[in-house]
Coordinates of C-alpha atoms in Angstrom, one line a residue:
Chain A
X14 CA 13.4 10.8 5.0
X15 CA 11.5 7.7 5.8
X16 CA 12.6 4.5 4.2
X17 CA 11.6 0.8 4.4
X18 CA 14.1 -2.0 3.5
X19 CA 13.1 -5.6 2.8
X20 CA 16.3 -7.6 2.2
X21 CA 14.7 -10.9 1.1
X22 CA 13.6 -10.8 -2.5
X23 CA 12.3 -14.4 -2.2
X24 CA 11.6 -16.9 0.4
X25 CA 10.7 -20.6 0.0
X26 CA 9.1 -22.5 2.9
X27 CA 7.5 -25.9 3.4
X28 CA 3.8 -26.0 4.2
X29 CA 3.0 -25.8 8.0
X30 CA 6.4 -24.3 8.9
X31 CA 6.7 -20.9 10.4
X32 CA 8.3 -18.1 8.4
X33 CA 9.8 -14.7 9.3
X34 CA 9.8 -11.9 6.7
X35 CA 12.3 -9.1 7.5
X36 CA 11.6 -5.4 7.5
X37 CA 13.8 -2.6 8.7
X38 CA 12.8 1.1 8.6
X39 CA 14.4 4.5 9.0
X40 CA 12.7 7.5 10.3
X41 CA 13.5 10.5 12.5
X42 CA 10.0 10.7 13.8
X43 CA 9.1 9.3 17.2
X44 CA 5.5 8.6 16.3
X45 CA 4.8 6.3 13.4
X46 CA 2.9 3.3 12.3
X47 CA 4.1 0.1 10.6
X48 CA 1.9 -2.0 8.4
X49 CA 2.2 -5.3 6.6
X50 CA 0.2 -6.1 3.4
X51 CA -0.1 -9.2 1.3
X52 CA -0.4 -8.9 -2.5
X53 CA -1.5 -12.1 -4.3
X54 CA -1.1 -12.4 -8.0
X55 CA -4.5 -10.8 -8.5
X56 CA -2.9 -7.5 -7.5
X57 CA -5.1 -6.4 -4.5
X58 CA -3.2 -5.3 -1.4
X59 CA -4.6 -7.0 1.6
X60 CA -4.0 -5.5 5.0
X61 CA -2.6 -8.0 7.5
X62 CA -1.4 -6.3 10.7
X63 CA -0.5 -2.9 12.3
X64 CA 2.0 -1.9 14.9
X65 CA 2.2 1.6 16.5
X66 CA 5.6 3.0 17.6
X67 CA 4.3 3.5 21.1
X68 CA 2.7 0.0 21.4
X69 CA 4.5 -2.0 24.1
X70 CA 3.1 -5.3 23.0
X71 CA 3.9 -7.0 19.7
X72 CA 0.8 -7.0 17.5
X73 CA -0.9 -10.3 16.7
X74 CA -3.7 -11.1 14.2
X75 CA -4.5 -14.8 14.0
X76 CA -1.5 -16.6 12.4
X77 CA 0.3 -13.3 11.9
X78 CA 2.4 -11.6 14.5
X79 CA 4.8 -8.7 14.3
X80 CA 8.2 -8.9 16.0
X81 CA 8.8 -5.2 16.8
X82 CA 12.2 -4.2 17.9
X83 CA 12.2 -0.4 18.2
X84 CA 15.8 0.1 19.1
X85 CA 16.9 -1.9 16.0
X86 CA 14.2 -0.3 13.9
X87 CA 12.9 -3.6 12.7
X88 CA 9.4 -4.9 12.3
X89 CA 9.5 -8.5 11.1
X90 CA 6.3 -10.4 10.2
X91 CA 6.0 -13.9 11.5
X92 CA 3.5 -16.3 9.9
X93 CA 2.9 -19.4 11.9
X94 CA 1.8 -22.7 10.4
X95 CA 2.1 -21.5 6.8
X96 CA -0.5 -22.6 4.2
X97 CA -0.4 -22.8 0.4
X98 CA -2.6 -19.8 0.2
X99 CA 0.1 -17.7 1.9
X100 CA 2.1 -17.7 -1.3
X101 CA 2.2 -14.0 -2.4
X102 CA 4.2 -10.8 -2.3
X103 CA 4.4 -9.3 1.2
X104 CA 5.1 -5.6 1.7
X105 CA 6.1 -3.7 4.8
X106 CA 5.0 -0.1 5.0
X107 CA 5.3 2.9 7.3
X108 CA 3.4 6.1 8.0
X109 CA 4.7 8.9 10.0
X110 CA 2.6 11.1 12.3
X111 CA 1.0 13.9 10.3
X112 CA 1.8 12.3 7.0
X113 CA -0.9 10.8 4.8
X114 CA 1.2 8.6 2.6
X115 CA 2.3 5.0 3.2
X116 CA 6.0 4.4 2.3
X117 CA 6.5 0.8 1.1
X118 CA 9.4 -1.5 0.8
X119 CA 10.4 -3.5 -2.3
X120 CA 8.5 -6.5 -1.0
X121 CA 9.3 -10.2 -0.4
X122 CA 7.9 -13.0 -2.6
X123 CA 6.9 -15.9 -0.4
X124 CA 6.4 -19.3 -1.9
X125 CA 4.9 -22.1 0.2
X126 CA 5.8 -25.6 -1.0
X127 CA 3.5 -28.6 -0.3
Chain B
X9 CA -19.9 -4.4 3.5
X10 CA -18.6 -3.2 0.1
X11 CA -14.9 -3.0 -0.2
X12 CA -12.9 -0.6 -2.4
X13 CA -13.8 -0.9 -6.0
X14 CA -11.8 0.4 -9.1
X15 CA -12.6 0.6 -12.7
X16 CA -11.6 -0.4 -15.3
X17 CA -9.6 -3.5 -14.5
X18 CA -7.3 -3.2 -17.5
X19 CA -6.6 -0.4 -19.9
X20 CA -4.4 0.0 -23.0
X21 CA -3.5 3.4 -24.2
X22 CA -0.9 4.9 -26.6
X23 CA 1.7 7.5 -25.8
X24 CA 0.3 11.0 -25.6
X25 CA -3.2 10.0 -24.8
X26 CA -5.1 10.8 -21.6
X27 CA -6.6 8.3 -19.2
X28 CA -9.1 8.5 -16.3
X29 CA -9.2 5.8 -13.6
X30 CA -12.0 5.6 -11.0
X31 CA -12.3 4.5 -7.4
X32 CA -15.1 4.0 -4.9
X33 CA -14.1 3.9 -1.3
X34 CA -15.0 1.3 1.3
X35 CA -18.3 2.0 2.9
X36 CA -17.9 4.6 5.7
X37 CA -14.6 5.9 4.5
X38 CA -14.0 9.5 3.5
X39 CA -10.4 9.6 2.3
X40 CA -9.0 8.3 -0.9
X41 CA -5.3 7.8 -1.8
X42 CA -3.8 6.8 -5.1
X43 CA -0.6 4.8 -5.6
X44 CA 1.4 3.7 -8.6
X45 CA 3.1 0.3 -8.6
X46 CA 5.6 -0.4 -11.3
X47 CA 6.4 -4.1 -12.1
X48 CA 8.5 -5.6 -9.4
X49 CA 8.3 -2.5 -7.1
X50 CA 6.4 -1.4 -4.1
X51 CA 3.6 1.1 -4.5
X52 CA 4.5 4.8 -4.7
X53 CA 2.2 7.4 -3.3
X54 CA 0.7 9.8 -5.9
X55 CA -1.7 11.9 -3.8
X56 CA -4.6 11.8 -1.3
X57 CA -8.0 13.4 -1.4
X58 CA -10.1 14.4 1.6
X59 CA -13.1 16.7 1.6
X60 CA -12.8 17.0 -2.2
X61 CA -9.3 18.6 -1.9
X62 CA -5.8 17.2 -2.5
X63 CA -4.4 16.8 1.0
X64 CA -0.9 15.6 0.2
X65 CA 1.0 14.9 -2.9
X66 CA 3.9 12.6 -3.7
X67 CA 6.7 13.2 -6.2
X68 CA 4.7 13.0 -9.4
X69 CA 4.5 15.5 -12.2
X70 CA 1.4 17.7 -12.8
X71 CA 0.4 15.3 -15.6
X72 CA -1.2 13.4 -12.7
X73 CA -4.3 15.0 -11.3
X74 CA -7.3 13.9 -9.4
X75 CA -10.7 14.7 -8.1
X76 CA -12.9 13.7 -5.3
X77 CA -16.7 13.8 -5.5
X78 CA -19.2 14.6 -2.7
X79 CA -19.9 10.9 -2.4
X80 CA -16.2 10.4 -1.6
X81 CA -15.5 8.5 -4.9
X82 CA -12.4 9.7 -6.7
X83 CA -10.8 9.9 -10.2
X84 CA -7.2 9.8 -11.2
X85 CA -6.3 11.5 -14.5
X86 CA -3.1 11.2 -16.3
X87 CA -2.3 13.4 -19.3
X88 CA 0.2 13.0 -22.1
X89 CA 0.9 9.4 -21.3
X90 CA 4.4 8.1 -21.4
X91 CA 5.6 4.5 -21.7
X92 CA 6.9 4.8 -18.1
X93 CA 3.3 5.3 -16.9
X94 CA 2.6 1.7 -17.5
X95 CA 1.9 0.3 -14.0
X96 CA -0.7 -1.0 -11.6
X97 CA -2.7 1.9 -10.2
X98 CA -4.0 1.2 -6.7
X99 CA -6.6 3.2 -4.9
X100 CA -6.9 3.0 -1.1
X101 CA -9.5 4.3 1.2
X102 CA -9.4 5.2 4.9
X103 CA -11.1 7.2 7.6
X104 CA -9.6 10.7 8.2
X105 CA -10.5 10.5 11.9
X106 CA -8.6 7.2 12.3
X107 CA -5.4 8.9 13.5
X108 CA -2.2 7.0 13.6
X109 CA -4.0 3.6 13.5
X110 CA -5.7 4.8 10.3
X111 CA -5.5 1.8 8.0
X112 CA -5.6 2.2 4.3
X113 CA -7.7 -0.5 2.5
X114 CA -6.8 -1.1 -1.1
X115 CA -8.8 -1.9 -4.2
X116 CA -8.0 -4.5 -6.8
X117 CA -6.2 -2.0 -9.0
X118 CA -6.2 -0.9 -12.6
X119 CA -3.5 -2.2 -14.8
X120 CA -2.5 0.5 -17.3
X121 CA -0.4 -0.4 -20.4
X122 CA 0.9 2.4 -22.5
X123 CA 2.1 1.4 -26.0

C-alpha cells in the first residue's frame, strides 16, 4: 500500500535562508507521481510542484525545487530564499498509475522568522 | 480563469443531521475529487466523480455519498452525522485526460462542525 511519511512536524527558518522539507514514500508501483502542496491558515491547498517517477531531471518551479532520489524513495522539497509568506503547512502527496486518489503525508508546519 | 469554488465556507450541524456540500471545478476541468481533512492531519480521499459517476472511493462509509452534474459541479452528502465527521472538506478538480501529470487543484474548503 502506498504511504507518505513526513518526519518533521515543525520547522523554523530565518527569512532569506533555504529550507528543505523531507518526504519519503512507499509504493510497489514503478509509475507514480509526487506532488507538494502548501496550505496556509486559510485552508486552501495550493499546488507547488510535481515530479514523475520516470523524470530524469529534478523538477523546479521558481523558488521551489524537488530533490528526487528514487532509490531512496525520497522527494524532498527545497525552498530557496525563504519569505515570510512561505509560513504554512506543507504536504507531500503521491498518486500511483491508474489510481485517482492522492495519498498525503501528515504535513510539516514551516515558520519563517524575520 | 475561475478556480475551484466551494460552498458554504462554514457549517454547524448537530449529530444525526444530514449535510450537503457543493463544489464547482476549475474552468475546463471535468473531474472532481473530495477529501476530508481532520484537524492536524493530511487530507483523506473520499471519492472521485467523472462523467457523473463515482470512479474511485476511499475507505469511507456509505453515509458519505456524492453526485456530479452535467456541468461538472459536484455535491458531497453526509447522512447521520457523527461528532467525528467534524473536519475541513476539500474539493479538488482535475482533467481526466491529464494522465500521470494530472494535477488536482483544490478549493478553499468547507469547515464542518458537528455538535
